[in-house]
Short mmCIF file of C-alpha atoms and ligand atoms in Angstrom, two decimals:
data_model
loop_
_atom_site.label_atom_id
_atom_site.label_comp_id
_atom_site.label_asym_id
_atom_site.label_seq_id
_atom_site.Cartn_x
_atom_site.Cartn_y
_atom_site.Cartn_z
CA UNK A 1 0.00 0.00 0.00
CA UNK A 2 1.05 3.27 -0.87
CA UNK A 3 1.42 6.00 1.47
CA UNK A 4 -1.82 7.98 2.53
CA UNK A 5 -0.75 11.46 0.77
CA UNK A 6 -2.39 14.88 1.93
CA UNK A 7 -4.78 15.47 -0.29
CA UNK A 8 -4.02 19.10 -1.61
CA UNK A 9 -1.87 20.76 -3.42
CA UNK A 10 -0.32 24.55 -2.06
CA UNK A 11 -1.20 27.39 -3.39
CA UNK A 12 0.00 30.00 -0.77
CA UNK A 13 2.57 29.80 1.55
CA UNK A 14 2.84 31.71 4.88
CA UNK A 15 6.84 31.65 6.69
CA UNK A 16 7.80 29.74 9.51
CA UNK A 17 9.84 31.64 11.59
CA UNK A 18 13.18 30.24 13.00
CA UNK A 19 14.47 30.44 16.35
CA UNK A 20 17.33 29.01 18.18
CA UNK A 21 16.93 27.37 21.45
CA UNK A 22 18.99 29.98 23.33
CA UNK A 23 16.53 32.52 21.93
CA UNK A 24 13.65 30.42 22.72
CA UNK A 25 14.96 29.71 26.23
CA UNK A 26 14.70 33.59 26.67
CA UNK A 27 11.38 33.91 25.10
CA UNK A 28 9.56 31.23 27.37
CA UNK A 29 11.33 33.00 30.02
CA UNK A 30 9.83 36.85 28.66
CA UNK A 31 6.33 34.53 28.61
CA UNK A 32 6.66 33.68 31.90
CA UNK A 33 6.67 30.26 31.09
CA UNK A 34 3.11 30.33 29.65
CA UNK A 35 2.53 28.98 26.32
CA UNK A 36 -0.45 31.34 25.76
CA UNK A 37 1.75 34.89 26.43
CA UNK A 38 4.24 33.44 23.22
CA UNK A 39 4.06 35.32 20.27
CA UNK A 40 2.80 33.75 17.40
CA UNK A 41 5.65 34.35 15.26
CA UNK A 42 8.41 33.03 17.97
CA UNK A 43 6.28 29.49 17.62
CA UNK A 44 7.94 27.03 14.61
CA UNK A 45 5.04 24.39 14.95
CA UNK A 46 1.68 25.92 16.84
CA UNK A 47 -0.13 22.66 17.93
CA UNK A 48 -1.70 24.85 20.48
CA UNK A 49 -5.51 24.25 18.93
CA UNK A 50 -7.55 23.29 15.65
CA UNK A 51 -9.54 25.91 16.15
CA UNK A 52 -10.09 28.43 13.93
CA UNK A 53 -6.58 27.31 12.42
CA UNK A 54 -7.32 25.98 9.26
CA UNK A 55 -5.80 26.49 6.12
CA UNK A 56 -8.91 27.08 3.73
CA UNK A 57 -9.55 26.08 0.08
CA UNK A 58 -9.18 28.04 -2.82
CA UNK A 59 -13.06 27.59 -3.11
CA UNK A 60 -13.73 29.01 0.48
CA UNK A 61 -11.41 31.90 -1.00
CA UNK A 62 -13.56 32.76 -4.04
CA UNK A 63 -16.74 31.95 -1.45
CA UNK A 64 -14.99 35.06 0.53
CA UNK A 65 -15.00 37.47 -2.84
CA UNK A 66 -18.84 36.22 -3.48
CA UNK A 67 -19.90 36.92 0.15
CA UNK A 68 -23.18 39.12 0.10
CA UNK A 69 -23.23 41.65 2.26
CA UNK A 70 -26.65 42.66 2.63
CA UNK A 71 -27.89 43.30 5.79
CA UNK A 72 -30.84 41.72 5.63
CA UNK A 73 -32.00 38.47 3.52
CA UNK A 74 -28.24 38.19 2.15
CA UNK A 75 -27.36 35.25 -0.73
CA UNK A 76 -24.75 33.94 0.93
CA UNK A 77 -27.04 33.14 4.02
CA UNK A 78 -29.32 31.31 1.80
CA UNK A 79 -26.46 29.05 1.15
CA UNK A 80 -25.28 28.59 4.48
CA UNK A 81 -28.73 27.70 5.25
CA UNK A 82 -29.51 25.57 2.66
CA UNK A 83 -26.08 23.34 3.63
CA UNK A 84 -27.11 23.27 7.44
CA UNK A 85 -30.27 22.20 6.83
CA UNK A 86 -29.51 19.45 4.37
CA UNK A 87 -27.22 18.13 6.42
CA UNK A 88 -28.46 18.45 9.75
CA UNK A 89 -32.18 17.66 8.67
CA UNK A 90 -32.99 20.56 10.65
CA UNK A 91 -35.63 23.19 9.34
CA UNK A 92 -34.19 26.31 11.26
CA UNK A 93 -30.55 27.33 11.32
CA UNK A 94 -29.15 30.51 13.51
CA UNK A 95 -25.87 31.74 12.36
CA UNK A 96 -23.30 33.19 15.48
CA UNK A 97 -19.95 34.47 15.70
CA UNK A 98 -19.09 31.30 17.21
CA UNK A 99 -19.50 27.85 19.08
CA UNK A 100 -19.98 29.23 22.47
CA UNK A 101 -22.16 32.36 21.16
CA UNK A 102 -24.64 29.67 20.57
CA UNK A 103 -24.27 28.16 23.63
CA UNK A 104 -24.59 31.04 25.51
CA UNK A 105 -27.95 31.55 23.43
CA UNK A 106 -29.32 27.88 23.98
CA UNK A 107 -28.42 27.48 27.80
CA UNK A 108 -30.21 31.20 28.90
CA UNK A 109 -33.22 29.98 27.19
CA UNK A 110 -32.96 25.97 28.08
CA UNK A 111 -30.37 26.50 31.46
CA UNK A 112 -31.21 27.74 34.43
CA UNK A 113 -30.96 27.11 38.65
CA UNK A 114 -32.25 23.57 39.32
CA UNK A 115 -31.55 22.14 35.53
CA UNK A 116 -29.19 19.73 34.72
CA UNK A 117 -27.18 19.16 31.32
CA UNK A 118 -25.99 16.04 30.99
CA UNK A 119 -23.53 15.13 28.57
CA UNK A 120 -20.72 12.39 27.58
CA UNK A 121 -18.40 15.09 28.07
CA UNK A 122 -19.19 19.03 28.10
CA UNK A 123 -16.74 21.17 26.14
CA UNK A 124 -14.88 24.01 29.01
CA UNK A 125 -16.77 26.57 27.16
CA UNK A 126 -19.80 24.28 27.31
CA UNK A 127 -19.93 23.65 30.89
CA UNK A 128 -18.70 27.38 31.94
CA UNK A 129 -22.27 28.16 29.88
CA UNK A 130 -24.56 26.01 31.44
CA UNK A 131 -22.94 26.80 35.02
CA UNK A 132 -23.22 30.91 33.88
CA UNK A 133 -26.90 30.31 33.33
CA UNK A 134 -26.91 28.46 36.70
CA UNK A 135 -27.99 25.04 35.62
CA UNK A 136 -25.66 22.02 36.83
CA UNK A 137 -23.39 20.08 34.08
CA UNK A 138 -22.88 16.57 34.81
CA UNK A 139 -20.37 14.41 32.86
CA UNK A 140 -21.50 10.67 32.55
CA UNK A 141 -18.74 9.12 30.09
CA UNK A 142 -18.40 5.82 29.61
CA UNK A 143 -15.54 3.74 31.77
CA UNK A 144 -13.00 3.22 28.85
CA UNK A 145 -13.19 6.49 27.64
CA UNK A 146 -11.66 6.93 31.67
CA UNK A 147 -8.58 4.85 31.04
CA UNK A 148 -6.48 6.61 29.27
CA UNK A 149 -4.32 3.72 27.86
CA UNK A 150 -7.10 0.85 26.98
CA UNK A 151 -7.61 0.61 23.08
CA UNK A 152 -11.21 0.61 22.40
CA UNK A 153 -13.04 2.19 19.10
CA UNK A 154 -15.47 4.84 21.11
CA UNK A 155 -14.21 6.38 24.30
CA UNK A 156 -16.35 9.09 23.80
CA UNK A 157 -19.84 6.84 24.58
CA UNK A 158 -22.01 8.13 26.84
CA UNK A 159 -22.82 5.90 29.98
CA UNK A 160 -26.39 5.13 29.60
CA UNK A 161 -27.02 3.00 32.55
CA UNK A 162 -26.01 6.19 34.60
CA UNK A 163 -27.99 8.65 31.75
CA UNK A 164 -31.10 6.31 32.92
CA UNK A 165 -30.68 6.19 36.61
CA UNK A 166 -29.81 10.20 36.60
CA UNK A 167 -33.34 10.58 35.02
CA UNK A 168 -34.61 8.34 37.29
CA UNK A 169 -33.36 9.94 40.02
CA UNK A 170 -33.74 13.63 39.46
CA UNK A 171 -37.14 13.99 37.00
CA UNK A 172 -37.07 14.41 33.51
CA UNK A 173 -38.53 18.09 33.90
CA UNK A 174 -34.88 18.99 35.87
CA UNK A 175 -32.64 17.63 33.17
CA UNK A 176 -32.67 20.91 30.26
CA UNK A 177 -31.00 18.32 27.04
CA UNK A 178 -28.54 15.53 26.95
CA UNK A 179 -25.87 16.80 24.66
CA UNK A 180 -23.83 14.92 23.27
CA UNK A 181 -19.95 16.37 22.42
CA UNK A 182 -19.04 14.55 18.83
CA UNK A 183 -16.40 13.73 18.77
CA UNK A 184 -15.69 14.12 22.55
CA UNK A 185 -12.86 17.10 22.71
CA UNK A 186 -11.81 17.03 26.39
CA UNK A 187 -11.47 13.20 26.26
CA UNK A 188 -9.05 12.77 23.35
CA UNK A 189 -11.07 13.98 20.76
CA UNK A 190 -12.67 10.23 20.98
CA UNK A 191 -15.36 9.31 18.91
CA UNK A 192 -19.18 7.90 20.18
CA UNK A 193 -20.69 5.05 17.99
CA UNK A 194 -23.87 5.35 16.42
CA UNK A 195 -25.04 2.79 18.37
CA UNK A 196 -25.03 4.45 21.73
CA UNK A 197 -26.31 7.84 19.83
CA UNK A 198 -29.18 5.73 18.65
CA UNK A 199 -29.68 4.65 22.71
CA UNK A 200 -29.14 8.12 23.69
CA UNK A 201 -31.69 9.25 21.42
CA UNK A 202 -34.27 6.62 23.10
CA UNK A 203 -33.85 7.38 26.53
CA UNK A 204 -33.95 10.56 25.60
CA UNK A 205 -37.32 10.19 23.56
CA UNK A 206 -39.22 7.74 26.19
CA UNK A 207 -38.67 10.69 29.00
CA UNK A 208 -39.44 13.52 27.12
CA UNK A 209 -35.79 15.10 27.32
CA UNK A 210 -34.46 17.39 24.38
CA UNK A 211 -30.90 15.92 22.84
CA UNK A 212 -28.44 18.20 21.35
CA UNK A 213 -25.51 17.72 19.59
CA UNK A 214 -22.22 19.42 19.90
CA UNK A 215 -21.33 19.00 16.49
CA UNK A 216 -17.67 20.51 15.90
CA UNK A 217 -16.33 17.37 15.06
CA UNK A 218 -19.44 15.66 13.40
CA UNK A 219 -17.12 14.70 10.53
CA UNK A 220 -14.31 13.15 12.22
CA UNK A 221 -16.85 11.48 14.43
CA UNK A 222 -18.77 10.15 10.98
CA UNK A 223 -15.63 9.00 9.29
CA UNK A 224 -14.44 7.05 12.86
CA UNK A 225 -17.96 5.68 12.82
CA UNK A 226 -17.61 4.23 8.87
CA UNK A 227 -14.13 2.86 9.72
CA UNK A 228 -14.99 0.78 13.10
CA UNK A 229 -18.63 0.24 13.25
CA UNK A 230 -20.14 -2.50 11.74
CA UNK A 231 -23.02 -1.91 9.65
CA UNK A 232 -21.64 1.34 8.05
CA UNK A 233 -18.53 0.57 6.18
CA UNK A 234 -19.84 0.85 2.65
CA UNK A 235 -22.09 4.08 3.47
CA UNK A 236 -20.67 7.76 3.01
CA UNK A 237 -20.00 10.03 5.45
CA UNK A 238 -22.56 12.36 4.36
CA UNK A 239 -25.33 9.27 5.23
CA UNK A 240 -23.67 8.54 8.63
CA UNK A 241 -23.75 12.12 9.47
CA UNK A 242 -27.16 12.57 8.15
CA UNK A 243 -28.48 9.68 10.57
CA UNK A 244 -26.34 11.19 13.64
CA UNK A 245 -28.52 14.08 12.90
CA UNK A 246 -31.69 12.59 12.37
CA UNK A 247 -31.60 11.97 16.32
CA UNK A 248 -31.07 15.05 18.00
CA UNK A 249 -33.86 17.83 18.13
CA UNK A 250 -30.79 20.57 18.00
CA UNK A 251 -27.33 21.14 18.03
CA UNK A 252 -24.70 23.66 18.36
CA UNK A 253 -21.93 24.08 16.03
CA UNK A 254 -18.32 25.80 16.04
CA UNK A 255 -17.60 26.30 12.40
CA UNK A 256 -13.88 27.05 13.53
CA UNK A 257 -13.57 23.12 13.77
CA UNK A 258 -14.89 20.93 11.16
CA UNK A 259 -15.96 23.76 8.89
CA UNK A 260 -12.47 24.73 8.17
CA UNK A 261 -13.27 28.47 8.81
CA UNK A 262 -11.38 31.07 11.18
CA UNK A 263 -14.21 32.26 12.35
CA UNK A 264 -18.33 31.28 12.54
CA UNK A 265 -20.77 28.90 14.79
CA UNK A 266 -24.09 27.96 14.64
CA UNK A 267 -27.47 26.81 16.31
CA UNK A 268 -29.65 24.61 14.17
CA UNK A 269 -33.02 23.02 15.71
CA UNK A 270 -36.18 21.06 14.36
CA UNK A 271 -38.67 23.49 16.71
CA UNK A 272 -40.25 26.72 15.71
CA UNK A 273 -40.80 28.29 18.59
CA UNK A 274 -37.13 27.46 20.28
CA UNK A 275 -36.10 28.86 17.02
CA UNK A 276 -38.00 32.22 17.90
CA UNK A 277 -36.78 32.48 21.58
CA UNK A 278 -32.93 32.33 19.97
CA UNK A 279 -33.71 34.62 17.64
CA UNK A 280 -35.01 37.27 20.12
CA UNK A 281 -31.48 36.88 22.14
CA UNK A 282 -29.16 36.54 18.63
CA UNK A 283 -30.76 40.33 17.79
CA UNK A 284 -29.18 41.55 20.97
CA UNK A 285 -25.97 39.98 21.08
CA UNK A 286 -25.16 38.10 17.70
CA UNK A 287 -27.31 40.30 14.77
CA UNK A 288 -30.00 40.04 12.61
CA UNK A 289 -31.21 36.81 11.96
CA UNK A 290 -29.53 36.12 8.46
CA UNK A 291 -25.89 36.80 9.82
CA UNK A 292 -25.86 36.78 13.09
CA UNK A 293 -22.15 37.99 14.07
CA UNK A 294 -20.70 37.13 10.57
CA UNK A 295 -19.80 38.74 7.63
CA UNK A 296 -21.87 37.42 4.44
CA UNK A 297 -18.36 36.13 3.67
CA UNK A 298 -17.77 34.14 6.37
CA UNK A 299 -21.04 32.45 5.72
CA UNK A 300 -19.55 31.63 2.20
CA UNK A 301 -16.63 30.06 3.95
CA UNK A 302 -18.39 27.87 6.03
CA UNK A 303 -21.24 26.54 3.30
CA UNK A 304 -18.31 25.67 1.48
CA UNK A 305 -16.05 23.82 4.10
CA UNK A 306 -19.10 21.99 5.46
CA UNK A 307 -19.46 20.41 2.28
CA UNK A 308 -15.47 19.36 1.89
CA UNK A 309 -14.97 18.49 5.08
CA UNK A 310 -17.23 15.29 4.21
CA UNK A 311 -14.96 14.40 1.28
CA UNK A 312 -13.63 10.91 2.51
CA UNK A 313 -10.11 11.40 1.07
CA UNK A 314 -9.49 14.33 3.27
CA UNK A 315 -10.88 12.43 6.42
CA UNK A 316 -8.66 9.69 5.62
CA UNK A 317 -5.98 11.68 5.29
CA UNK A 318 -6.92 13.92 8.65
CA UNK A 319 -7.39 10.66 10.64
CA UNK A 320 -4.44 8.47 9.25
CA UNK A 321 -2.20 11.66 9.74
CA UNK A 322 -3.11 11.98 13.34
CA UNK A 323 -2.62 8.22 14.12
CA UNK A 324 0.54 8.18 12.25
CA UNK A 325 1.49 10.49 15.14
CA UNK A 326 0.91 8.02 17.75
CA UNK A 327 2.86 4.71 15.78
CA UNK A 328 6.03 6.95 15.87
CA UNK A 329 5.51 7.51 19.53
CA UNK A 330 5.03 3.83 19.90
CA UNK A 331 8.58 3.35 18.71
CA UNK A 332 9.70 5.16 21.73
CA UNK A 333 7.10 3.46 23.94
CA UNK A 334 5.66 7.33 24.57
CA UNK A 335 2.71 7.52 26.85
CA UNK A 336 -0.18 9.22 25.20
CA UNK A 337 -4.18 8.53 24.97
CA UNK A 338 -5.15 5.86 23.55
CA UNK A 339 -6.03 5.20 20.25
CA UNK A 340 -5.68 8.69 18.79
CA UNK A 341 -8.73 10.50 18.47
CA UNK A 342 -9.60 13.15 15.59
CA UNK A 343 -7.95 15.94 15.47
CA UNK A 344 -4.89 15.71 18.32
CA UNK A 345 -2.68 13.81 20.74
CA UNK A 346 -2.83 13.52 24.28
CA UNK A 347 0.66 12.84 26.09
CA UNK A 348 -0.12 11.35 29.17
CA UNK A 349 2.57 14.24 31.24
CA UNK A 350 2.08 12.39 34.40
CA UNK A 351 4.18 8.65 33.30
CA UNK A 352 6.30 11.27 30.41
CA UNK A 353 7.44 13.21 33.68
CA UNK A 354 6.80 10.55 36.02
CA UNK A 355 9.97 12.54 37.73
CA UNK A 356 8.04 16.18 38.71
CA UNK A 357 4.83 15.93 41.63
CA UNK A 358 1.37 17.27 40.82
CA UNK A 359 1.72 20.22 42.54
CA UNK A 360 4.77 21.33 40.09
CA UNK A 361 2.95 20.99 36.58
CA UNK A 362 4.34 18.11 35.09
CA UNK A 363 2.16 19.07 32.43
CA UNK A 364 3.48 22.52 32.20
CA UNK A 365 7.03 20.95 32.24
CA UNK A 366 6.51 19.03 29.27
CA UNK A 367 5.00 22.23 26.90
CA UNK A 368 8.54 23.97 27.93
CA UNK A 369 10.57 21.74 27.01
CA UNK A 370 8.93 21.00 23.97
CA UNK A 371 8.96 24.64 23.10
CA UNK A 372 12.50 24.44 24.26
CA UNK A 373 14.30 22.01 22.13
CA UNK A 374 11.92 22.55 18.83
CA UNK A 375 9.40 25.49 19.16
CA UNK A 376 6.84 23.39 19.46
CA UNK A 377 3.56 25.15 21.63
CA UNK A 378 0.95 22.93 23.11
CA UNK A 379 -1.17 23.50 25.69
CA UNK A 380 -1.76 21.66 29.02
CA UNK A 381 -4.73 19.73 30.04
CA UNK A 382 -4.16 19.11 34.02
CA UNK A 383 -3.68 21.21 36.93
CA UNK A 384 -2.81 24.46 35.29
CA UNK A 385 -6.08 24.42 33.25
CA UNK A 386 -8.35 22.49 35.61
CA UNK A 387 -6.90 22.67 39.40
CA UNK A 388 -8.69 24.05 41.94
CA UNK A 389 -7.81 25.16 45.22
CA UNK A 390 -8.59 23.13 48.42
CA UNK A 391 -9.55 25.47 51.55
CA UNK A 392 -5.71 25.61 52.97
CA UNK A 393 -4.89 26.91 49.28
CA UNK A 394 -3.33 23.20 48.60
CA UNK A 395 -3.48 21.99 45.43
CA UNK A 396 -7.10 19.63 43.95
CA UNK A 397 -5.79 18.01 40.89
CA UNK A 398 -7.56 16.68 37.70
CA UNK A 399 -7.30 12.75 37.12
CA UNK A 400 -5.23 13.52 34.40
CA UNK A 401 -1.86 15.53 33.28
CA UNK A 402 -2.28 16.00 29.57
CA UNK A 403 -0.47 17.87 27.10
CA UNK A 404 -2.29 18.49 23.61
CA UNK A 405 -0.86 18.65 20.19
CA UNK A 406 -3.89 19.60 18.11
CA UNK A 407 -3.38 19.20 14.64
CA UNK A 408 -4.65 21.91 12.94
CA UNK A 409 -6.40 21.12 9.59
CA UNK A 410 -5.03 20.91 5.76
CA UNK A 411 -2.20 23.28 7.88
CA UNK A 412 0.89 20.80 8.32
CA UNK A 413 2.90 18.47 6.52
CA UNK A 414 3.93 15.01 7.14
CA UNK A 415 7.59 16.22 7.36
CA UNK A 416 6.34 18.70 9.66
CA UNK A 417 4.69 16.19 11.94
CA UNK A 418 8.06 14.23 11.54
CA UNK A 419 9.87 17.19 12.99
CA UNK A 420 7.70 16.95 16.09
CA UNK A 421 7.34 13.50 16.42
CA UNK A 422 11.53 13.61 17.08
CA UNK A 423 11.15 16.80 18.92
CA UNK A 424 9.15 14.76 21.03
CA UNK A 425 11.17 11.81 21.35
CA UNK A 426 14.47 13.83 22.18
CA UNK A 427 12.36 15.57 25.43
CA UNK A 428 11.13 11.64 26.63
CA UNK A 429 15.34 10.36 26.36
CA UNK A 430 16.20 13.11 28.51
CA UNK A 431 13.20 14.14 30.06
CA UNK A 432 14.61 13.42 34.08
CA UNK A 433 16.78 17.04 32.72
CA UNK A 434 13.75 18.85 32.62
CA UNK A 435 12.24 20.57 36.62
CA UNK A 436 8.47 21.27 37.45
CA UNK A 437 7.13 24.86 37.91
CA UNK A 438 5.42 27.07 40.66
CA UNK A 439 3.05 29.85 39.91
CA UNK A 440 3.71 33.08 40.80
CA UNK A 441 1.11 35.06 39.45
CA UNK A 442 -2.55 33.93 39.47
CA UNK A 443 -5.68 35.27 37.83
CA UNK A 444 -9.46 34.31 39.83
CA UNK A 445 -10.89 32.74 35.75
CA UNK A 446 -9.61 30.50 33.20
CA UNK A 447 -5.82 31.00 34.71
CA UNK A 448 -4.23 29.06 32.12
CA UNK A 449 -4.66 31.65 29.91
CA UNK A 450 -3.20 34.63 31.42
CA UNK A 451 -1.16 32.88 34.45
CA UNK A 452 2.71 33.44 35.29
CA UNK A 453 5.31 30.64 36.49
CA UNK A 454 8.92 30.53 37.17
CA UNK A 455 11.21 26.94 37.18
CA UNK A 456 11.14 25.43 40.38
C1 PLP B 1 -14.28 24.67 20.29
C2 PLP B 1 -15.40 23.96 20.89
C3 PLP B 1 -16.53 24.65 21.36
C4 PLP B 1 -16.61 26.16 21.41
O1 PLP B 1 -16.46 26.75 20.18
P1 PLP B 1 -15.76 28.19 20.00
O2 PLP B 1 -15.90 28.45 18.55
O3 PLP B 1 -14.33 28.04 20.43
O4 PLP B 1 -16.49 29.16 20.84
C5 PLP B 1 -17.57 23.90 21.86
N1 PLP B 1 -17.53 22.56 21.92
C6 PLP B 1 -16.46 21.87 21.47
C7 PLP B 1 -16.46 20.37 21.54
C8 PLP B 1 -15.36 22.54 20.95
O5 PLP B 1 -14.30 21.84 20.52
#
């Protein structure tokens, strides 16, 4: 067999900046040894997210000359519309600026004190939504997407034993939607089978309780479903993803993910007068109904990458690429979440720096010295991002320590993910060299973002 080629040709080019790793030791040091304060330009590979980091066609770039403009009843929202709702199945579509805009519409209407979202995983900007409009989030994954090194096709399945015995418990009329997160970002970017959707869906229908789909990764989590479920080998992805819809009643979308655009979101839902109660909120904090926080251009963008995105060659492609990632790990016997999911890698930080206690980010340890020894920026996924603080100000840490290389899409090469596959590899040989961190500056919200450390 051949190797699995991207499936594009370049047209433009932006530099890649060099540095060398005295410089970078200086500029992590400027950063304060956050990964969010570097500058763009002083990173040589940004894994930091797939959001809103994809390279787009040179289709989405003549959508962006034929963008309408109109304020009101503009072309290129006909489009968008007409895309959405073939594909979702859903009659009513509400463009927003982006994936949490239309979560902060759908949880003021559907949240609230007392109501409970339950999910297989909610997104951070998911859960910070529901808990801003008061309502509880509640996480019931199932038990192997909790082990981080068992191999099993869908870690991202919802546990519906404890989906029925929370309804049982609490009352349909307190739980505001089950939504599930496709594929399931905060644990891997792991898929969920159309067989537990399908269950989902059930419970969800014999109680009376609305099911929503987070849809970034709808295609990823189609093509994962054609590849290891049986039953759906021979169909497209544009049938799988038609019948993932064809369960939910709504969903919410971040077209910076699998819509290959920089910028863009949307709500789509099957009921009328939901649709109306969004609407009244997007005119006060999105726009006007038919653009909603987006330029007629973006909506070009996103009609057009919501169609590619299904192309199978470029999910095989997006998928093998990723797993390639984890075989050349495997040579060096790297820990990391396993299988790979869609669209990054998880290093497991707490066996890679099995050397550096909880309490001094081995998380955080591993994005320096990545940075370090290749310019390489991840992010971390443990105590920096997700710690709390216990009464005496000691430290309550996440189950995991994760660092994330998110891929972003049509963006790098395979030599590119060579480069950081040995990057990689160099840290792990030496990694005892590398010390943990303390914080010395500390923000009361999202800390990761804006927080200050120094070397231990
Ligand atoms: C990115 C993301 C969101 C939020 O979308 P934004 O466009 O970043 O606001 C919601 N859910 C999931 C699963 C995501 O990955």
């Amino acid at each position: 067999m051949h190797t699995i080629i991207e499936p594009f040709r370049i047209k433009s080019v932006e530099p890649i900046y060099f540095t060398t790793r005295q410089e970078r030791i200086q500029i992590l040091k400027q950063a304060h040894y956050n990964p969010f304060l570097i500058k763009a330009k002083d990173v040589v590979i940004d894994l930091l997210t797939d959001s809103g980091t994809s390279a787009m066609s040179s289709e989405q770039w003549a959508g962006i000359m034929r963008g309408d403009e109109s304020y009101a009843g503009s072309d290129s929202f006909f489009r968008f519309q007409h895309v959405v709702n073939d594909i979702t199945g859903m009659p009513f579509v509400i463009p927003t600026h982006q994936g949490r805009a239309s979560e902060k519409i759908i949880f003021t209407i559907l949240g609230g004190r007392g109501n409970y979202v339950l999910s297989n995983t909610l997104f951070d900007t998911t859960r910070a939504n529901v808990e801003f409009s008061e309502a509880t989030g509640v996480d019931l994954l199932c038990e192997a997407g909790r082990d981080p090194a068992l191999e099993a096709p869908f870690k991202g399945n919802m546990d519906t034993e404890a989906l029925l015995s929370f309804i049982e418990e609490k009352g349909a009329a307190a739980i505001s939607m089950v939504m599930l997160t496709l594929t399931n970002n905060s644990g891997g970017g792991q898929p969920v089978s159309m067989a537990n959707i399908r269950e989902v869906s059930s419970i969800c229908k014999q109680y009376g309780v609305l099911l929503f789909i987070d849809a970034c990764r709808f295609a990823e989590n189609a093509y994962f479903i054609k590849l290891r479920e049986a039953g759906y080998e021979t169909k497209s992805v544009i049938e799988i993803a038609k019948e993932i819809f064809s369960y939910a009643d709504g969903c919410t979308m971040s077209a910076k993910k699998d819509a290959f655009a920089n910028i863009g979101g949307f709500i789509a839902v099957r009921d009328e007068q939901l649709t109306e109660k969004c609407r009244n909120l997007l005119v006060i904090t999105e726009g006007f109904p038919t653009y909603g926080g987006l330029a007629g251009r973006d909506l070009e963008a996103i009609a057009i990458g919501l169609r590619e995105v299904m192309n199978e060659d470029y999910l095989k492609y997006r998928i093998r690429s990723i797993q390639y990632i984890g075989e050349k790990l495997d040579v060096y016997n790297i820990p990391y979440i396993k299988p790979t999911g869609g669209h990054a890698v998880y290093l497991d930080a707490k066996r890679f720096m099995d050397h550096i206690p909880v309490h001094e980010y081995p998380g955080l340890a591993l994005c320096s010295a990545l940075y370090v020894e290749g310019g390489i920026r991840g992010v971390e996924i443990g105590s920096v991002m997700f710690g709390k603080r216990a009464e005496d100000g000691s430290l309550i840490s996440p189950p995991m320590e994760l660092v994330r290389l998110a891929i972003p899409r049509r963006v790098y090469t395979q030599s590119h993910m060579d480069y950081v596959t040995e990057v990689v590899a160099e840290v792990y040989k030496q990694r005892r060299r590398y010390l943990g961190y303390r914080i010395t500056h500390e923000p009361p919200f999202l800390r990761h973002f804006t927080a200050r450390f120094e070397p231990v």
